[in-house]
Tab-separated table of C-alpha atoms in Angstrom:
chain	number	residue	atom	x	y	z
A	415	UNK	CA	1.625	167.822	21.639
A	416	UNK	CA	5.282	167.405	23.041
A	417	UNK	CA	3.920	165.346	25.957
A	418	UNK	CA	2.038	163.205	23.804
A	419	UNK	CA	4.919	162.350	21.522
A	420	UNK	CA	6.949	161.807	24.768
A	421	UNK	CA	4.506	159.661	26.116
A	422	UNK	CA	4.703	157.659	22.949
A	423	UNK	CA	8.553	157.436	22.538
A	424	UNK	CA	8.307	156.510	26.227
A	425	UNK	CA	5.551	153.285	25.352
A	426	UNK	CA	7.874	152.517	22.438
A	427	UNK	CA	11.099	152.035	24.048
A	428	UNK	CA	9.339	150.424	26.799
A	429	UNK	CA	7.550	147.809	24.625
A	430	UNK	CA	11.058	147.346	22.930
A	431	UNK	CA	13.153	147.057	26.281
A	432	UNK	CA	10.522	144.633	27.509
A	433	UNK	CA	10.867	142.352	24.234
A	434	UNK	CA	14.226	142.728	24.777
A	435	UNK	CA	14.300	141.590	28.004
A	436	UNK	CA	11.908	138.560	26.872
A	437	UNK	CA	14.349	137.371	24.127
A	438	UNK	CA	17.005	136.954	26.375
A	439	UNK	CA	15.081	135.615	29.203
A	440	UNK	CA	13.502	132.969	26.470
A	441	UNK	CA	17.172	132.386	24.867
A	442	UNK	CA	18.744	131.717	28.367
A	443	UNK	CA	15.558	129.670	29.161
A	444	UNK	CA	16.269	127.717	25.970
A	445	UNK	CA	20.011	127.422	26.470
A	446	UNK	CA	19.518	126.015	30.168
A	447	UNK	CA	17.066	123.657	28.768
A	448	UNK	CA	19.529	122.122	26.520
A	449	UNK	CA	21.918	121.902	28.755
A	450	UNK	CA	19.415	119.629	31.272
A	451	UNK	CA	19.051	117.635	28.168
A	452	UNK	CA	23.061	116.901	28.017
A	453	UNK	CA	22.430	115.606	31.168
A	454	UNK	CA	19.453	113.299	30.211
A	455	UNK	CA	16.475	115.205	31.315
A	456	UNK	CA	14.131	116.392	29.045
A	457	UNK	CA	11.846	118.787	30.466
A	458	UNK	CA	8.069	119.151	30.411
A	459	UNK	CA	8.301	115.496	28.771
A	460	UNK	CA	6.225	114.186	31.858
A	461	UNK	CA	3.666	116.605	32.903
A	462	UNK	CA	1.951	113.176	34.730
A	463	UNK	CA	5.075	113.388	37.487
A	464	UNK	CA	4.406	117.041	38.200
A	465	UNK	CA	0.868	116.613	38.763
A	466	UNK	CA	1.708	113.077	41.128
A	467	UNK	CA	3.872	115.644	42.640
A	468	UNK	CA	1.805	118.142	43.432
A	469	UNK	CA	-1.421	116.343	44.401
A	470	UNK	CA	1.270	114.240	46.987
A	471	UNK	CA	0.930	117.088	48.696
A	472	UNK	CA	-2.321	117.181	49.171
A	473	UNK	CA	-3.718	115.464	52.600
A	474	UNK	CA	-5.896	112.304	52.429
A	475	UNK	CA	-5.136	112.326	47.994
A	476	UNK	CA	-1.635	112.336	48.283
A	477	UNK	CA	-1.520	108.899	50.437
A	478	UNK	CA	-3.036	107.108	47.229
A	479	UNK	CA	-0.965	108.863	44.748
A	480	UNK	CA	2.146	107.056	43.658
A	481	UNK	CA	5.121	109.373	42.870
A	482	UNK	CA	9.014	109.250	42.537
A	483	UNK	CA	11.316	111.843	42.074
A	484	UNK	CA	13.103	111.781	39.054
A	485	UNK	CA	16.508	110.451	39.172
A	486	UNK	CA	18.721	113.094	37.204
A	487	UNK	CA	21.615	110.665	35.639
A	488	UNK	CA	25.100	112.794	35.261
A	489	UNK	CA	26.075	113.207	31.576
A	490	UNK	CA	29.373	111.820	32.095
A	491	UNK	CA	27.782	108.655	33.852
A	492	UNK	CA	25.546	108.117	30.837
A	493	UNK	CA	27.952	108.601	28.364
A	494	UNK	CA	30.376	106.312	30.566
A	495	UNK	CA	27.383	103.979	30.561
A	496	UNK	CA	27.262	104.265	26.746
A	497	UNK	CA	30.615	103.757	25.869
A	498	UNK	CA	30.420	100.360	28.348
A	499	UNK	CA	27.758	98.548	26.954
A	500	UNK	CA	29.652	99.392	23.211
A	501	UNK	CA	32.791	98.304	23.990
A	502	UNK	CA	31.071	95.115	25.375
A	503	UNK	CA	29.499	94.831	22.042
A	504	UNK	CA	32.443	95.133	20.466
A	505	UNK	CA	34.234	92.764	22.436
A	506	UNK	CA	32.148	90.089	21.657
A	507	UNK	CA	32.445	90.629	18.717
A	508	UNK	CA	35.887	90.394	18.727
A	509	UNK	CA	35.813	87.266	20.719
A	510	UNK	CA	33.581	85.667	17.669
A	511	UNK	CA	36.008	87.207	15.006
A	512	UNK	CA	38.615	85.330	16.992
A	513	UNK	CA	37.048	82.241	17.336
A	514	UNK	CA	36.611	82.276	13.380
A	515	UNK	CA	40.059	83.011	12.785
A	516	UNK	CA	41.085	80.146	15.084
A	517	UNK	CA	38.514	77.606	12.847
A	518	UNK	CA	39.764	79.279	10.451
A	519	UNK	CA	43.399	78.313	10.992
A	520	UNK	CA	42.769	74.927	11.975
A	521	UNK	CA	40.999	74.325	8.443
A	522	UNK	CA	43.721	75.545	6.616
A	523	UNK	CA	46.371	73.289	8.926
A	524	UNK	CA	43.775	70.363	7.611
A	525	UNK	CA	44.005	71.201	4.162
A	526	UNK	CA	47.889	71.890	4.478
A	527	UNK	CA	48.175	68.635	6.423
A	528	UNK	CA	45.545	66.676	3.439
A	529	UNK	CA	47.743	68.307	0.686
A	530	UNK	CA	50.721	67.095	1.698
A	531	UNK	CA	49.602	63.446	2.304
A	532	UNK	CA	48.016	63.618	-1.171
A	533	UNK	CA	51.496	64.356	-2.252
A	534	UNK	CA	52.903	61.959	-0.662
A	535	UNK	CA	50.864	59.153	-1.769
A	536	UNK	CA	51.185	60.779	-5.488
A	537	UNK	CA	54.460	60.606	-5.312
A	538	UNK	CA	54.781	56.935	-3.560
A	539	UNK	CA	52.117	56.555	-6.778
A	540	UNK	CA	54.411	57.613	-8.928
A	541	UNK	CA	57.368	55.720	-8.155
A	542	UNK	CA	55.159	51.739	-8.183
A	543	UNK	CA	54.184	53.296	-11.753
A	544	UNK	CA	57.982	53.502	-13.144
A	545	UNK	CA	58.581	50.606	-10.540
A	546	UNK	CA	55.943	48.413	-12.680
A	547	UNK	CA	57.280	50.201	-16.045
A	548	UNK	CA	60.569	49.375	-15.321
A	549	UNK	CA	59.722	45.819	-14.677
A	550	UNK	CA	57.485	45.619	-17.726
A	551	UNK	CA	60.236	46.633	-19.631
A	552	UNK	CA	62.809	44.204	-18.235
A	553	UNK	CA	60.310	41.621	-18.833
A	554	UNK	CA	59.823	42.739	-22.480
A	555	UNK	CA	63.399	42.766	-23.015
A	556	UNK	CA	63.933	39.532	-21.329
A	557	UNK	CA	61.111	37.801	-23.340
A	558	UNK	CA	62.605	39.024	-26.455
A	559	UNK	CA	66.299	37.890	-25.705
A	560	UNK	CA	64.777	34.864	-24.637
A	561	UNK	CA	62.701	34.424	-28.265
A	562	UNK	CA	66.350	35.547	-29.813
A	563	UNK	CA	67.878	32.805	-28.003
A	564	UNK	CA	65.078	29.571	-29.398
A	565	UNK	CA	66.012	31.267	-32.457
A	566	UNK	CA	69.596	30.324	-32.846
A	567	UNK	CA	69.321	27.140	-30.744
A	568	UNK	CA	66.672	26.372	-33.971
A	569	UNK	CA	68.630	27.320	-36.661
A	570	UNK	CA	71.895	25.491	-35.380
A	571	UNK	CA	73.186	22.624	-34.232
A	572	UNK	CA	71.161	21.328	-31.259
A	573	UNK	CA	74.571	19.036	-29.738
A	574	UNK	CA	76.595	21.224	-30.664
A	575	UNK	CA	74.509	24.527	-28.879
A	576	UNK	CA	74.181	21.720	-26.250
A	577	UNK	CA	77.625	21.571	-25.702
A	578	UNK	CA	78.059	25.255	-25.449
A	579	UNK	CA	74.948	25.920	-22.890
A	580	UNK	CA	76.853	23.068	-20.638
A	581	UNK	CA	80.047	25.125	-20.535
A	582	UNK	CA	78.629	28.567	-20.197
A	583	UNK	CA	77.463	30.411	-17.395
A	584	UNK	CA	74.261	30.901	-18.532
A	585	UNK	CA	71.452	30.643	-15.421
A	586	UNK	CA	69.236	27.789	-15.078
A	587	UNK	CA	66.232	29.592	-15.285
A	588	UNK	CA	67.012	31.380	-18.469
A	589	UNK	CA	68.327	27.881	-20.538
A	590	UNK	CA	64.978	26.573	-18.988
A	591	UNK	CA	62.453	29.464	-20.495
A	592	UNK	CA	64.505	29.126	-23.687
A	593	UNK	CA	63.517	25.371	-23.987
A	594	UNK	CA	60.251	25.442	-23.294
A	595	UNK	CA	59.329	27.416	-26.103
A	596	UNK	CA	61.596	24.567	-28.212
A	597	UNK	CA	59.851	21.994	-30.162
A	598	UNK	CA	60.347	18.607	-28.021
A	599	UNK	CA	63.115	17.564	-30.736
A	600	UNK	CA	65.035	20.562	-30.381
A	601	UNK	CA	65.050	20.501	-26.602
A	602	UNK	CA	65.745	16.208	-26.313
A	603	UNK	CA	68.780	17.231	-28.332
A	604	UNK	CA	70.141	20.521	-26.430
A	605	UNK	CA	69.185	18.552	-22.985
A	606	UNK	CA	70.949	15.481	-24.796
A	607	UNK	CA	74.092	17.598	-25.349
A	608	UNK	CA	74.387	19.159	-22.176
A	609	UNK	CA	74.093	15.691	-20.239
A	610	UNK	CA	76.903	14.387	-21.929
A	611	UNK	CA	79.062	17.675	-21.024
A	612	UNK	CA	77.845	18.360	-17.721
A	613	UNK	CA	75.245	16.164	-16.396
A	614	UNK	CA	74.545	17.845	-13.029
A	615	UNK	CA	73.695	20.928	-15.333
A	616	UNK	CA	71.036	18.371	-17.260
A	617	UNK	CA	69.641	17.367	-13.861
A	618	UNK	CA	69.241	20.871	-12.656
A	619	UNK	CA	67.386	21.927	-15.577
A	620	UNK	CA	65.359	18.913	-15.447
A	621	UNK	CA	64.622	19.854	-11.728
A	622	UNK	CA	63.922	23.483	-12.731
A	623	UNK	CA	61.352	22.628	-15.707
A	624	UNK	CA	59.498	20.100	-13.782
A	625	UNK	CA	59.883	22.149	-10.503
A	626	UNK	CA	61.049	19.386	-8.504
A	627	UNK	CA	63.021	20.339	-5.350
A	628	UNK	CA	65.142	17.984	-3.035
């Protein structure tokens, strides 16, 4: 009875040790696997290149069989290679990001460049509108000293306003505008007036009305 109950302690602790002992042989088997995977390699992923390899080795069958060893790429090469083609992707685009920014700045110099001229010509706009308002107003006021003026020459004496106009330093022009809005009477008799005073004044309006140069 003792033996017997050795004998089955002893199958027990064998069947243990030996799952034991299977565990860690699968774990480490499993570990070493992943590390061949850091590397790139992924094993039992082509069972097609073990069987090339093996029937290569066979005479006469292994001439027609078409095998290559599998190239085992370092994990720091791959990773190297990795990084490389990234950082070319992100240099180009970094190169297009730039070339944006560079069209980019040259629309903005346009529209800086476009909003200034359109200043400029608003204000050169600006300044021919008061230019023109200035001289509308000068022309207004002129017009309306001018109508002040055939007023009193009309409701005076034409000799004796005549007489006046000939010793005054009025302009030409302006005794001129102010008798052509005169009745033909009124004006005979100024132009009358002012010939007797100062003839060369008479002829000079005459000269100016008719616009009769020497």
């Amino acid at each position: 009875m003792a033996k017997k109950r050795g004998l089955l302690i002893f199958w027990v602790f064998l069947i243990i040790f030996t799952f034991l002992v299977l565990s860690i042989g699968i774990s480490y088997f499993y570990f070493e696997m992943n590390k061949l995977q850091l590397y790139g390699v992924t094993p039992f992923a082509d069972v097609k290149s073990y069987a090339a390899s093996i029937l290569k080795m066979v005479p006469f069958i292994g001439n027609s069989v078409k095998y290559e060893p599998l190239r085992v790429i370092p994990y720091q090469t791959l990773l190297e290679s990795r990084i490389d083609a990234f950082q070319n992707v992100l240099n180009t685009k970094e190169a297009s990001l730039e070339a944006k920014e560079i069209q980019l700045a040259n629309i903005q110099a346009q529209l800086t460049s476009l909003e200034a001229s359109l200043k400029a010509s608003q204000t050169a706009f600006e300044r021919k509108v008061q230019q023109f308002n200035a001289q509308v107003a000068e022309y207004q006021s002129y017009q309306k000293r001018i109508q002040t003026l055939d007023q009193w020459i009309t409701n005076s004496n034409p000799s004796q306003i005549g007489h006046v106009l000939a010793t005054s330093n009025v302009p030409i022009n302006v005794i001129v505008d102010a008798m052509v809005n005169l009745s033909p009477q009124v004006a005979g008799s100024v132009l009358q007036a002012i010939s007797q005073t100062n003839p060369s004044m008479a002829s000079a309006i005459i000269e100016n009305l008719t616009k009769v140069t020497k």
